[in-house]
mmCIF file with all atom_site columns, C-alpha atoms in Angstrom:
data_model
loop_
_atom_site.group_PDB
_atom_site.id
_atom_site.type_symbol
_atom_site.label_atom_id
_atom_site.label_alt_id
_atom_site.label_comp_id
_atom_site.label_asym_id
_atom_site.label_entity_id
_atom_site.label_seq_id
_atom_site.pdbx_PDB_ins_code
_atom_site.Cartn_x
_atom_site.Cartn_y
_atom_site.Cartn_z
_atom_site.occupancy
_atom_site.B_iso_or_equiv
_atom_site.pdbx_formal_charge
_atom_site.auth_seq_id
_atom_site.auth_comp_id
_atom_site.auth_asym_id
_atom_site.auth_atom_id
_atom_site.pdbx_PDB_model_num
ATOM 1   C CA . UNK A 1 1   ? 151.697 41.831  123.150 1.00 0.00 ? 4   UNK A CA 1
ATOM 2   C CA . UNK A 1 2   ? 154.292 44.413  124.402 1.00 0.00 ? 5   UNK A CA 1
ATOM 3   C CA . UNK A 1 3   ? 153.274 47.503  125.857 1.00 0.00 ? 6   UNK A CA 1
ATOM 4   C CA . UNK A 1 4   ? 154.108 49.905  122.690 1.00 0.00 ? 7   UNK A CA 1
ATOM 5   C CA . UNK A 1 5   ? 151.768 48.127  120.753 1.00 0.00 ? 8   UNK A CA 1
ATOM 6   C CA . UNK A 1 6   ? 148.922 47.965  122.924 1.00 0.00 ? 9   UNK A CA 1
ATOM 7   C CA . UNK A 1 7   ? 149.222 52.069  123.044 1.00 0.00 ? 10  UNK A CA 1
ATOM 8   C CA . UNK A 1 8   ? 149.291 52.458  119.384 1.00 0.00 ? 11  UNK A CA 1
ATOM 9   C CA . UNK A 1 9   ? 146.041 49.917  118.916 1.00 0.00 ? 12  UNK A CA 1
ATOM 10  C CA . UNK A 1 10  ? 144.165 51.836  121.710 1.00 0.00 ? 13  UNK A CA 1
ATOM 11  C CA . UNK A 1 11  ? 145.076 55.333  120.097 1.00 0.00 ? 14  UNK A CA 1
ATOM 12  C CA . UNK A 1 12  ? 143.910 54.066  116.801 1.00 0.00 ? 15  UNK A CA 1
ATOM 13  C CA . UNK A 1 13  ? 140.460 52.953  118.606 1.00 0.00 ? 16  UNK A CA 1
ATOM 14  C CA . UNK A 1 14  ? 140.219 56.256  120.244 1.00 0.00 ? 17  UNK A CA 1
ATOM 15  C CA . UNK A 1 15  ? 140.859 58.249  117.269 1.00 0.00 ? 18  UNK A CA 1
ATOM 16  C CA . UNK A 1 16  ? 138.444 56.022  115.108 1.00 0.00 ? 19  UNK A CA 1
ATOM 17  C CA . UNK A 1 17  ? 135.682 56.193  117.914 1.00 0.00 ? 20  UNK A CA 1
ATOM 18  C CA . UNK A 1 18  ? 136.206 59.782  118.142 1.00 0.00 ? 21  UNK A CA 1
ATOM 19  C CA . UNK A 1 19  ? 135.984 60.239  114.624 1.00 0.00 ? 22  UNK A CA 1
ATOM 20  C CA . UNK A 1 20  ? 132.468 58.528  114.427 1.00 0.00 ? 23  UNK A CA 1
ATOM 21  C CA . UNK A 1 21  ? 131.268 60.827  117.164 1.00 0.00 ? 24  UNK A CA 1
ATOM 22  C CA . UNK A 1 22  ? 132.342 63.888  115.238 1.00 0.00 ? 25  UNK A CA 1
ATOM 23  C CA . UNK A 1 23  ? 130.752 62.631  111.815 1.00 0.00 ? 26  UNK A CA 1
ATOM 24  C CA . UNK A 1 24  ? 127.478 61.331  113.611 1.00 0.00 ? 27  UNK A CA 1
ATOM 25  C CA . UNK A 1 25  ? 127.198 64.264  115.662 1.00 0.00 ? 28  UNK A CA 1
ATOM 26  C CA . UNK A 1 26  ? 123.988 66.308  114.781 1.00 0.00 ? 29  UNK A CA 1
ATOM 27  C CA . UNK A 1 27  ? 124.457 69.871  113.477 1.00 0.00 ? 30  UNK A CA 1
ATOM 28  C CA . UNK A 1 28  ? 122.540 72.819  114.627 1.00 0.00 ? 31  UNK A CA 1
ATOM 29  C CA . UNK A 1 29  ? 121.428 75.088  112.104 1.00 0.00 ? 32  UNK A CA 1
ATOM 30  C CA . UNK A 1 30  ? 119.226 78.222  112.668 1.00 0.00 ? 33  UNK A CA 1
ATOM 31  C CA . UNK A 1 31  ? 117.161 79.307  110.125 1.00 0.00 ? 34  UNK A CA 1
ATOM 32  C CA . UNK A 1 32  ? 115.730 82.772  109.397 1.00 0.00 ? 35  UNK A CA 1
ATOM 33  C CA . UNK A 1 33  ? 112.290 82.810  107.719 1.00 0.00 ? 36  UNK A CA 1
ATOM 34  C CA . UNK A 1 34  ? 111.183 85.329  105.704 1.00 0.00 ? 37  UNK A CA 1
ATOM 35  C CA . UNK A 1 35  ? 107.297 85.794  105.189 1.00 0.00 ? 38  UNK A CA 1
ATOM 36  C CA . UNK A 1 36  ? 106.484 88.267  101.985 1.00 0.00 ? 39  UNK A CA 1
ATOM 37  C CA . UNK A 1 37  ? 103.000 89.868  103.075 1.00 0.00 ? 40  UNK A CA 1
ATOM 38  C CA . UNK A 1 38  ? 102.685 91.726  99.898  1.00 0.00 ? 41  UNK A CA 1
ATOM 39  C CA . UNK A 1 39  ? 102.427 94.911  101.588 1.00 0.00 ? 42  UNK A CA 1
ATOM 40  C CA . UNK A 1 40  ? 105.133 97.386  101.384 1.00 0.00 ? 43  UNK A CA 1
ATOM 41  C CA . UNK A 1 41  ? 104.312 99.141  104.561 1.00 0.00 ? 44  UNK A CA 1
ATOM 42  C CA . UNK A 1 42  ? 101.076 100.265 106.621 1.00 0.00 ? 45  UNK A CA 1
ATOM 43  C CA . UNK A 1 43  ? 99.118  102.916 105.181 1.00 0.00 ? 46  UNK A CA 1
ATOM 44  C CA . UNK A 1 44  ? 98.956  105.861 107.646 1.00 0.00 ? 47  UNK A CA 1
ATOM 45  C CA . UNK A 1 45  ? 94.976  107.267 107.240 1.00 0.00 ? 48  UNK A CA 1
ATOM 46  C CA . UNK A 1 46  ? 94.254  110.860 108.281 1.00 0.00 ? 49  UNK A CA 1
ATOM 47  C CA . UNK A 1 47  ? 90.983  110.929 110.617 1.00 0.00 ? 50  UNK A CA 1
ATOM 48  C CA . UNK A 1 48  ? 88.191  113.506 110.402 1.00 0.00 ? 51  UNK A CA 1
ATOM 49  C CA . UNK A 1 49  ? 87.412  114.468 113.777 1.00 0.00 ? 52  UNK A CA 1
ATOM 50  C CA . UNK A 1 50  ? 84.105  115.942 114.906 1.00 0.00 ? 53  UNK A CA 1
ATOM 51  C CA . UNK A 1 51  ? 81.441  116.887 117.955 1.00 0.00 ? 54  UNK A CA 1
ATOM 52  C CA . UNK A 1 52  ? 78.588  115.129 117.702 1.00 0.00 ? 55  UNK A CA 1
ATOM 53  C CA . UNK A 1 53  ? 75.245  117.173 119.190 1.00 0.00 ? 56  UNK A CA 1
ATOM 54  C CA . UNK A 1 54  ? 73.533  115.770 121.951 1.00 0.00 ? 57  UNK A CA 1
ATOM 55  C CA . UNK A 1 55  ? 69.875  116.128 123.396 1.00 0.00 ? 58  UNK A CA 1
ATOM 56  C CA . UNK A 1 56  ? 70.786  116.580 126.882 1.00 0.00 ? 59  UNK A CA 1
ATOM 57  C CA . UNK A 1 57  ? 73.867  117.901 128.975 1.00 0.00 ? 60  UNK A CA 1
ATOM 58  C CA . UNK A 1 58  ? 73.356  115.319 131.808 1.00 0.00 ? 61  UNK A CA 1
ATOM 59  C CA . UNK A 1 59  ? 75.960  115.965 134.342 1.00 0.00 ? 62  UNK A CA 1
ATOM 60  C CA . UNK A 1 60  ? 77.689  112.835 136.155 1.00 0.00 ? 63  UNK A CA 1
ATOM 61  C CA . UNK A 1 61  ? 79.955  112.272 138.667 1.00 0.00 ? 64  UNK A CA 1
ATOM 62  C CA . UNK A 1 62  ? 82.428  109.527 136.780 1.00 0.00 ? 65  UNK A CA 1
ATOM 63  C CA . UNK A 1 63  ? 83.100  108.559 133.299 1.00 0.00 ? 66  UNK A CA 1
ATOM 64  C CA . UNK A 1 64  ? 80.584  105.984 131.811 1.00 0.00 ? 67  UNK A CA 1
ATOM 65  C CA . UNK A 1 65  ? 80.690  105.370 128.300 1.00 0.00 ? 68  UNK A CA 1
ATOM 66  C CA . UNK A 1 66  ? 77.571  105.405 126.310 1.00 0.00 ? 69  UNK A CA 1
ATOM 67  C CA . UNK A 1 67  ? 77.182  104.057 122.533 1.00 0.00 ? 70  UNK A CA 1
ATOM 68  C CA . UNK A 1 68  ? 80.673  103.393 121.358 1.00 0.00 ? 71  UNK A CA 1
ATOM 69  C CA . UNK A 1 69  ? 80.462  101.838 117.900 1.00 0.00 ? 72  UNK A CA 1
ATOM 70  C CA . UNK A 1 70  ? 82.080  101.060 114.660 1.00 0.00 ? 73  UNK A CA 1
ATOM 71  C CA . UNK A 1 71  ? 80.587  101.210 111.309 1.00 0.00 ? 74  UNK A CA 1
ATOM 72  C CA . UNK A 1 72  ? 81.755  100.046 108.114 1.00 0.00 ? 75  UNK A CA 1
ATOM 73  C CA . UNK A 1 73  ? 80.098  101.309 104.733 1.00 0.00 ? 76  UNK A CA 1
ATOM 74  C CA . UNK A 1 74  ? 81.758  101.284 101.108 1.00 0.00 ? 77  UNK A CA 1
ATOM 75  C CA . UNK A 1 75  ? 81.884  103.128 97.968  1.00 0.00 ? 78  UNK A CA 1
ATOM 76  C CA . UNK A 1 76  ? 83.703  103.290 94.759  1.00 0.00 ? 79  UNK A CA 1
ATOM 77  C CA . UNK A 1 77  ? 86.435  105.247 96.575  1.00 0.00 ? 80  UNK A CA 1
ATOM 78  C CA . UNK A 1 78  ? 86.997  102.578 99.037  1.00 0.00 ? 81  UNK A CA 1
ATOM 79  C CA . UNK A 1 79  ? 85.993  101.192 102.961 1.00 0.00 ? 82  UNK A CA 1
ATOM 80  C CA . UNK A 1 80  ? 84.948  104.217 105.258 1.00 0.00 ? 83  UNK A CA 1
ATOM 81  C CA . UNK A 1 81  ? 85.002  103.515 108.396 1.00 0.00 ? 84  UNK A CA 1
ATOM 82  C CA . UNK A 1 82  ? 82.700  105.542 111.289 1.00 0.00 ? 85  UNK A CA 1
ATOM 83  C CA . UNK A 1 83  ? 83.765  105.377 114.770 1.00 0.00 ? 86  UNK A CA 1
ATOM 84  C CA . UNK A 1 84  ? 81.340  106.960 117.168 1.00 0.00 ? 87  UNK A CA 1
ATOM 85  C CA . UNK A 1 85  ? 82.212  107.575 121.309 1.00 0.00 ? 88  UNK A CA 1
ATOM 86  C CA . UNK A 1 86  ? 79.802  108.627 123.664 1.00 0.00 ? 89  UNK A CA 1
ATOM 87  C CA . UNK A 1 87  ? 79.913  109.552 127.641 1.00 0.00 ? 90  UNK A CA 1
ATOM 88  C CA . UNK A 1 88  ? 77.374  110.202 130.011 1.00 0.00 ? 91  UNK A CA 1
ATOM 89  C CA . UNK A 1 89  ? 78.173  113.703 130.939 1.00 0.00 ? 92  UNK A CA 1
ATOM 90  C CA . UNK A 1 90  ? 80.198  116.774 129.097 1.00 0.00 ? 93  UNK A CA 1
ATOM 91  C CA . UNK A 1 91  ? 83.890  115.464 128.894 1.00 0.00 ? 94  UNK A CA 1
ATOM 92  C CA . UNK A 1 92  ? 86.514  117.483 129.455 1.00 0.00 ? 95  UNK A CA 1
ATOM 93  C CA . UNK A 1 93  ? 88.220  115.303 126.529 1.00 0.00 ? 96  UNK A CA 1
ATOM 94  C CA . UNK A 1 94  ? 86.678  112.601 124.508 1.00 0.00 ? 97  UNK A CA 1
ATOM 95  C CA . UNK A 1 95  ? 88.266  110.703 121.643 1.00 0.00 ? 98  UNK A CA 1
ATOM 96  C CA . UNK A 1 96  ? 89.237  107.423 119.678 1.00 0.00 ? 99  UNK A CA 1
ATOM 97  C CA . UNK A 1 97  ? 92.993  106.218 119.315 1.00 0.00 ? 100 UNK A CA 1
ATOM 98  C CA . UNK A 1 98  ? 94.926  103.548 117.801 1.00 0.00 ? 101 UNK A CA 1
ATOM 99  C CA . UNK A 1 99  ? 92.706  102.695 115.093 1.00 0.00 ? 102 UNK A CA 1
ATOM 100 C CA . UNK A 1 100 ? 93.797  99.557  113.277 1.00 0.00 ? 103 UNK A CA 1
ATOM 101 C CA . UNK A 1 101 ? 92.395  98.017  109.865 1.00 0.00 ? 104 UNK A CA 1
ATOM 102 C CA . UNK A 1 102 ? 93.510  94.511  109.571 1.00 0.00 ? 105 UNK A CA 1
ATOM 103 C CA . UNK A 1 103 ? 93.185  92.118  106.828 1.00 0.00 ? 106 UNK A CA 1
ATOM 104 C CA . UNK A 1 104 ? 92.902  88.183  107.154 1.00 0.00 ? 107 UNK A CA 1
ATOM 105 C CA . UNK A 1 105 ? 95.886  86.564  105.998 1.00 0.00 ? 108 UNK A CA 1
ATOM 106 C CA . UNK A 1 106 ? 97.262  82.560  106.063 1.00 0.00 ? 109 UNK A CA 1
ATOM 107 C CA . UNK A 1 107 ? 99.047  83.113  109.219 1.00 0.00 ? 110 UNK A CA 1
ATOM 108 C CA . UNK A 1 108 ? 96.779  85.395  111.195 1.00 0.00 ? 111 UNK A CA 1
ATOM 109 C CA . UNK A 1 109 ? 95.967  88.969  110.836 1.00 0.00 ? 112 UNK A CA 1
ATOM 110 C CA . UNK A 1 110 ? 97.875  91.518  109.036 1.00 0.00 ? 113 UNK A CA 1
ATOM 111 C CA . UNK A 1 111 ? 97.786  95.370  109.776 1.00 0.00 ? 114 UNK A CA 1
ATOM 112 C CA . UNK A 1 112 ? 97.275  97.224  106.615 1.00 0.00 ? 115 UNK A CA 1
ATOM 113 C CA . UNK A 1 113 ? 96.131  100.760 107.869 1.00 0.00 ? 116 UNK A CA 1
ATOM 114 C CA . UNK A 1 114 ? 96.280  102.820 111.058 1.00 0.00 ? 117 UNK A CA 1
ATOM 115 C CA . UNK A 1 115 ? 95.132  106.047 112.177 1.00 0.00 ? 118 UNK A CA 1
ATOM 116 C CA . UNK A 1 116 ? 96.047  107.769 115.217 1.00 0.00 ? 119 UNK A CA 1
ATOM 117 C CA . UNK A 1 117 ? 92.115  109.002 115.198 1.00 0.00 ? 120 UNK A CA 1
ATOM 118 C CA . UNK A 1 118 ? 91.656  112.430 117.122 1.00 0.00 ? 121 UNK A CA 1
ATOM 119 C CA . UNK A 1 119 ? 89.727  113.889 120.082 1.00 0.00 ? 122 UNK A CA 1
ATOM 120 C CA . UNK A 1 120 ? 87.181  117.003 120.925 1.00 0.00 ? 123 UNK A CA 1
ATOM 121 C CA . UNK A 1 121 ? 86.655  118.925 124.180 1.00 0.00 ? 124 UNK A CA 1
ATOM 122 C CA . UNK A 1 122 ? 83.668  120.165 126.196 1.00 0.00 ? 125 UNK A CA 1
ATOM 123 C CA . UNK A 1 123 ? 81.036  117.648 124.404 1.00 0.00 ? 126 UNK A CA 1
ATOM 124 C CA . UNK A 1 124 ? 79.529  114.189 125.280 1.00 0.00 ? 127 UNK A CA 1
ATOM 125 C CA . UNK A 1 125 ? 79.493  112.616 121.900 1.00 0.00 ? 128 UNK A CA 1
ATOM 126 C CA . UNK A 1 126 ? 81.988  112.574 118.930 1.00 0.00 ? 129 UNK A CA 1
ATOM 127 C CA . UNK A 1 127 ? 82.678  110.850 115.763 1.00 0.00 ? 130 UNK A CA 1
ATOM 128 C CA . UNK A 1 128 ? 85.736  110.169 113.423 1.00 0.00 ? 131 UNK A CA 1
ATOM 129 C CA . UNK A 1 129 ? 85.408  108.824 110.137 1.00 0.00 ? 132 UNK A CA 1
ATOM 130 C CA . UNK A 1 130 ? 88.253  107.330 107.701 1.00 0.00 ? 133 UNK A CA 1
ATOM 131 C CA . UNK A 1 131 ? 88.598  106.016 104.368 1.00 0.00 ? 134 UNK A CA 1
ATOM 132 C CA . UNK A 1 132 ? 90.522  102.844 103.391 1.00 0.00 ? 135 UNK A CA 1
ATOM 133 C CA . UNK A 1 133 ? 91.135  103.227 99.680  1.00 0.00 ? 136 UNK A CA 1
ATOM 134 C CA . UNK A 1 134 ? 92.856  99.737  99.801  1.00 0.00 ? 137 UNK A CA 1
ATOM 135 C CA . UNK A 1 135 ? 90.136  97.641  100.621 1.00 0.00 ? 138 UNK A CA 1
ATOM 136 C CA . UNK A 1 136 ? 89.472  94.639  98.046  1.00 0.00 ? 139 UNK A CA 1
ATOM 137 C CA . UNK A 1 137 ? 85.847  93.366  97.622  1.00 0.00 ? 140 UNK A CA 1
ATOM 138 C CA . UNK A 1 138 ? 85.199  89.545  99.035  1.00 0.00 ? 141 UNK A CA 1
ATOM 139 C CA . UNK A 1 139 ? 88.629  89.869  101.562 1.00 0.00 ? 142 UNK A CA 1
ATOM 140 C CA . UNK A 1 140 ? 88.114  89.346  105.713 1.00 0.00 ? 143 UNK A CA 1
ATOM 141 C CA . UNK A 1 141 ? 88.918  92.339  107.617 1.00 0.00 ? 144 UNK A CA 1
ATOM 142 C CA . UNK A 1 142 ? 88.579  93.723  111.005 1.00 0.00 ? 145 UNK A CA 1
ATOM 143 C CA . UNK A 1 143 ? 88.958  97.060  112.935 1.00 0.00 ? 146 UNK A CA 1
ATOM 144 C CA . UNK A 1 144 ? 89.834  97.701  116.467 1.00 0.00 ? 147 UNK A CA 1
ATOM 145 C CA . UNK A 1 145 ? 90.260  101.076 118.202 1.00 0.00 ? 148 UNK A CA 1
ATOM 146 C CA . UNK A 1 146 ? 90.317  102.567 121.622 1.00 0.00 ? 149 UNK A CA 1
ATOM 147 C CA . UNK A 1 147 ? 87.596  104.908 122.932 1.00 0.00 ? 150 UNK A CA 1
ATOM 148 C CA . UNK A 1 148 ? 88.664  107.042 125.631 1.00 0.00 ? 151 UNK A CA 1
ATOM 149 C CA . UNK A 1 149 ? 86.943  109.781 127.527 1.00 0.00 ? 152 UNK A CA 1
ATOM 150 C CA . UNK A 1 150 ? 87.551  112.008 130.888 1.00 0.00 ? 153 UNK A CA 1
ATOM 151 C CA . UNK A 1 151 ? 84.270  113.424 132.848 1.00 0.00 ? 154 UNK A CA 1
ATOM 152 C CA . UNK A 1 152 ? 85.883  113.311 136.321 1.00 0.00 ? 155 UNK A CA 1
ATOM 153 C CA . UNK A 1 153 ? 88.140  110.519 135.402 1.00 0.00 ? 156 UNK A CA 1
ATOM 154 C CA . UNK A 1 154 ? 90.073  109.261 132.422 1.00 0.00 ? 157 UNK A CA 1
ATOM 155 C CA . UNK A 1 155 ? 88.888  105.881 131.054 1.00 0.00 ? 158 UNK A CA 1
ATOM 156 C CA . UNK A 1 156 ? 89.459  103.677 128.019 1.00 0.00 ? 159 UNK A CA 1
ATOM 157 C CA . UNK A 1 157 ? 87.318  101.282 126.631 1.00 0.00 ? 160 UNK A CA 1
ATOM 158 C CA . UNK A 1 158 ? 88.389  98.708  123.435 1.00 0.00 ? 161 UNK A CA 1
ATOM 159 C CA . UNK A 1 159 ? 86.344  98.621  120.188 1.00 0.00 ? 162 UNK A CA 1
ATOM 160 C CA . UNK A 1 160 ? 86.237  95.525  117.778 1.00 0.00 ? 163 UNK A CA 1
ATOM 161 C CA . UNK A 1 161 ? 84.467  94.957  114.955 1.00 0.00 ? 164 UNK A CA 1
ATOM 162 C CA . UNK A 1 162 ? 85.446  91.220  114.543 1.00 0.00 ? 165 UNK A CA 1
ATOM 163 C CA . UNK A 1 163 ? 85.890  89.722  111.295 1.00 0.00 ? 166 UNK A CA 1
ATOM 164 C CA . UNK A 1 164 ? 83.794  90.589  108.369 1.00 0.00 ? 167 UNK A CA 1
ATOM 165 C CA . UNK A 1 165 ? 83.861  90.046  104.658 1.00 0.00 ? 168 UNK A CA 1
ATOM 166 C CA . UNK A 1 166 ? 83.968  93.415  102.563 1.00 0.00 ? 169 UNK A CA 1
ATOM 167 C CA . UNK A 1 167 ? 81.300  93.128  100.041 1.00 0.00 ? 170 UNK A CA 1
ATOM 168 C CA . UNK A 1 168 ? 80.901  96.559  99.014  1.00 0.00 ? 171 UNK A CA 1
#
């Protein structure tokens, strides 16, 4: 075989081999998933904040939280969330913030409503009330928040109801 034919055969096999590799090469494709949560946007709720009376006015050297809790009740209007924050000693500021109402969905927790909460000054106990009118009976929810106070130093503590079924 002469040299010219050998080069043509090599080119043919090289071209055929390159075409096979290109055809069999895996294609990388990026896909974006869109999840329809059924919620147009998170509802922002107004909080009603008020100082709570205390029986004794015990001075404290540092900020120590007392009873901090979240209670849930229901009515025809919706889910009523009551949050209480208490410190031992009169606080220059005491409050609750970053309130989130979350609903259990197939992929985890969906935030359905939020509230910035509020604060009061010169007391050792405060309360906060919010009404979530979009609550659905039989659905699972949880509520989280951040309690904070400043007696002689600023401190924060988290509040979390854990999962509960709204049956009101």
